[in-house]
């Protein structure tokens, strides 16, 4: 049975940061719906242009296109053993679709860390974030700066600030998260796979909590 880990949590809490580390430790693929949309946008695909019109407003991209993009991604060979899902599912319809897909791919959601922190922390993290143009590696001007200004430590590409990290858009994303994604906390709690993780601590402390819960 393939293992899928769903990282739940508000915008800016550190899902992408922790997903990179967990993928490294578990050797599972890191699948981020936001990164896939941004990659499509960089390549100027129709999907990328459509996604941008929602992302810039801080709204969710419609379920049907999001689900078919993830389905295609999970059917690739690097997901055979499973994946760390970062930013998907984000609505009850996406969670139901994931369940159906995994039945087909012979996988299951084993572990759902729900990483949370206060809104002021989320805004501070998102507004200081710098993202790598080539592969989406994540930095923070105060909490995790790159060794050289504006250059990714891993692949040397340029760092940029996401258009949706403006304070107004972050607040809108948090609102959308509370309305549309929060119901998934209860959904996964009822399945007995939810683990609450305090996301307000340092990156290393959060990783330690995630890994120790994963071992159990
Ligand atoms: P997406 O890219 O998924 O954004 P998000 O969920 O809003 O989350 P973020 O990526 O902003 O934050 P994160 O939790 O990954 O934090 P990070 O690790 O970067 O989605 C963007 C948009 O795409 C959505 O608004 C929507 O339009 C669309 N979309 C995506 N998925 C979709 C779906 N399933 N359905 C429909 N639409 C979808 O960390 C943030 C910063 O904090 C970084 O600078 C980092 O260095 C720093 N940091 C991390 N951890 C710590 C720590 N412990 N202490 C201090 N600093 C930290
Ligand atoms: Mg992210």
PDB file of C-alpha atoms and ligand atoms in Angstrom, residues 10-17 33-34 37-38 55 59-61 66 87-88 90 94 125 129 138-140 143 162 164 173 199 201-203 206, ligand 1:
ATOM      1  CA  UNK A  10      -3.232  27.905   6.686  1.00  0.00           C
ATOM      2  CA  UNK A  11      -1.310  29.902   4.063  1.00  0.00           C
ATOM      3  CA  UNK A  12       2.226  30.731   5.167  1.00  0.00           C
ATOM      4  CA  UNK A  13       2.343  28.338   8.130  1.00  0.00           C
ATOM      5  CA  UNK A  14       5.248  26.329   6.667  1.00  0.00           C
ATOM      6  CA  UNK A  15       3.694  23.438   4.719  1.00  0.00           C
ATOM      7  CA  UNK A  16       6.073  23.823   1.774  1.00  0.00           C
ATOM      8  CA  UNK A  17       9.122  24.184   4.042  1.00  0.00           C
ATOM      9  CA  UNK A  33      -0.615  22.032  -5.984  1.00  0.00           C
ATOM     10  CA  UNK A  34       0.528  25.675  -5.678  1.00  0.00           C
ATOM     11  CA  UNK A  37       0.120  25.969 -10.808  1.00  0.00           C
ATOM     12  CA  UNK A  38       3.164  28.267 -10.652  1.00  0.00           C
ATOM     13  CA  UNK A  55      -4.451  32.980  -7.381  1.00  0.00           C
ATOM     14  CA  UNK A  59      -9.250  32.518  -4.349  1.00  0.00           C
ATOM     15  CA  UNK A  60      -9.142  28.783  -4.968  1.00  0.00           C
ATOM     16  CA  UNK A  61      -8.739  27.430  -8.489  1.00  0.00           C
ATOM     17  CA  UNK A  66      -7.193  21.119  -9.705  1.00  0.00           C
ATOM     18  CA  UNK A  87      -1.871  22.232  -0.486  1.00  0.00           C
ATOM     19  CA  UNK A  88      -4.148  19.471  -1.771  1.00  0.00           C
ATOM     20  CA  UNK A  90      -8.274  21.985   0.058  1.00  0.00           C
ATOM     21  CA  UNK A  94     -11.053  17.480  -3.439  1.00  0.00           C
ATOM     22  CA  UNK A 125       6.052  34.594   7.223  1.00  0.00           C
ATOM     23  CA  UNK A 129       9.110  34.845   1.846  1.00  0.00           C
ATOM     24  CA  UNK A 138      11.669  28.475   0.005  1.00  0.00           C
ATOM     25  CA  UNK A 139      13.509  31.192   1.971  1.00  0.00           C
ATOM     26  CA  UNK A 140      12.584  33.925   4.431  1.00  0.00           C
ATOM     27  CA  UNK A 143      13.887  33.330   9.471  1.00  0.00           C
ATOM     28  CA  UNK A 162       5.100  35.720  -4.968  1.00  0.00           C
ATOM     29  CA  UNK A 164      -0.104  36.606  -3.859  1.00  0.00           C
ATOM     30  CA  UNK A 173      -6.257  33.615   1.363  1.00  0.00           C
ATOM     31  CA  UNK A 199       3.450  25.645  13.730  1.00  0.00           C
ATOM     32  CA  UNK A 201       7.899  27.269  16.673  1.00  0.00           C
ATOM     33  CA  UNK A 202      11.145  27.241  14.669  1.00  0.00           C
ATOM     34  CA  UNK A 203      11.460  25.186  11.473  1.00  0.00           C
ATOM     35  CA  UNK A 206       8.215  21.799  13.878  1.00  0.00           C
TER      36      UNK A 206
HETATM   37  P1  LIG B   1      -0.136  27.537  -2.198  1.00  0.00           P
HETATM   38  O1  LIG B   1       1.083  27.772  -2.978  1.00  0.00           O
HETATM   39  O2  LIG B   1      -0.441  26.176  -1.740  1.00  0.00           O
HETATM   40  O3  LIG B   1      -0.135  28.529  -0.992  1.00  0.00           O
HETATM   41  P2  LIG B   1      -0.721  28.358   0.499  1.00  0.00           P
HETATM   42  O4  LIG B   1      -1.422  27.162   0.893  1.00  0.00           O
HETATM   43  O5  LIG B   1      -1.474  29.602   0.672  1.00  0.00           O
HETATM   44  O6  LIG B   1       0.503  28.197   1.354  1.00  0.00           O
HETATM   45  P3  LIG B   1       1.825  28.886   1.193  1.00  0.00           P
HETATM   46  O7  LIG B   1       2.602  28.268   0.097  1.00  0.00           O
HETATM   47  O8  LIG B   1       1.590  30.373   1.115  1.00  0.00           O
HETATM   48  O9  LIG B   1       2.488  28.646   2.613  1.00  0.00           O
HETATM   49  P4  LIG B   1       3.210  27.359   3.193  1.00  0.00           P
HETATM   50  O10 LIG B   1       2.387  26.818   4.282  1.00  0.00           O
HETATM   51  O11 LIG B   1       3.659  26.449   2.118  1.00  0.00           O
HETATM   52  O12 LIG B   1       4.455  28.093   3.864  1.00  0.00           O
HETATM   53  P5  LIG B   1       6.021  28.087   3.473  1.00  0.00           P
HETATM   54  O13 LIG B   1       6.635  26.797   3.829  1.00  0.00           O
HETATM   55  O14 LIG B   1       6.235  28.623   2.115  1.00  0.00           O
HETATM   56  O15 LIG B   1      -1.394  28.059  -3.014  1.00  0.00           O
HETATM   57  C1  LIG B   1      -1.353  29.293  -3.694  1.00  0.00           C
HETATM   58  C2  LIG B   1      -2.645  29.488  -4.469  1.00  0.00           C
HETATM   59  O16 LIG B   1      -2.769  28.449  -5.465  1.00  0.00           O
HETATM   60  C3  LIG B   1      -3.929  29.396  -3.657  1.00  0.00           C
HETATM   61  O17 LIG B   1      -4.254  30.631  -3.061  1.00  0.00           O
HETATM   62  C4  LIG B   1      -4.931  28.962  -4.726  1.00  0.00           C
HETATM   63  O18 LIG B   1      -5.299  30.059  -5.538  1.00  0.00           O
HETATM   64  C5  LIG B   1      -4.124  27.998  -5.575  1.00  0.00           C
HETATM   65  N1  LIG B   1      -4.215  26.599  -5.084  1.00  0.00           N
HETATM   66  C6  LIG B   1      -3.206  25.836  -4.584  1.00  0.00           C
HETATM   67  N2  LIG B   1      -3.659  24.612  -4.250  1.00  0.00           N
HETATM   68  C7  LIG B   1      -4.991  24.606  -4.543  1.00  0.00           C
HETATM   69  C8  LIG B   1      -6.022  23.635  -4.405  1.00  0.00           C
HETATM   70  N3  LIG B   1      -5.788  22.423  -3.886  1.00  0.00           N
HETATM   71  N4  LIG B   1      -7.272  23.970  -4.798  1.00  0.00           N
HETATM   72  C9  LIG B   1      -7.540  25.175  -5.345  1.00  0.00           C
HETATM   73  N5  LIG B   1      -6.608  26.149  -5.478  1.00  0.00           N
HETATM   74  C10 LIG B   1      -5.344  25.875  -5.082  1.00  0.00           C
HETATM   75  O19 LIG B   1       6.542  29.150   4.558  1.00  0.00           O
HETATM   76  C11 LIG B   1       6.178  30.521   4.493  1.00  0.00           C
HETATM   77  C12 LIG B   1       7.383  31.396   4.884  1.00  0.00           C
HETATM   78  O20 LIG B   1       7.675  31.181   6.260  1.00  0.00           O
HETATM   79  C13 LIG B   1       8.673  31.068   4.139  1.00  0.00           C
HETATM   80  O21 LIG B   1       9.366  32.253   3.915  1.00  0.00           O
HETATM   81  C14 LIG B   1       9.445  30.160   5.119  1.00  0.00           C
HETATM   82  O22 LIG B   1      10.845  30.294   4.954  1.00  0.00           O
HETATM   83  C15 LIG B   1       8.989  30.679   6.462  1.00  0.00           C
HETATM   84  N6  LIG B   1       8.858  29.644   7.498  1.00  0.00           N
HETATM   85  C16 LIG B   1       8.357  28.384   7.355  1.00  0.00           C
HETATM   86  N7  LIG B   1       8.332  27.740   8.540  1.00  0.00           N
HETATM   87  C17 LIG B   1       8.819  28.621   9.462  1.00  0.00           C
HETATM   88  C18 LIG B   1       9.029  28.550  10.878  1.00  0.00           C
HETATM   89  N8  LIG B   1       8.735  27.444  11.587  1.00  0.00           N
HETATM   90  N9  LIG B   1       9.532  29.640  11.513  1.00  0.00           N
HETATM   91  C19 LIG B   1       9.831  30.774  10.801  1.00  0.00           C
HETATM   92  N10 LIG B   1       9.660  30.902   9.464  1.00  0.00           N
HETATM   93  C20 LIG B   1       9.149  29.834   8.800  1.00  0.00           C
END
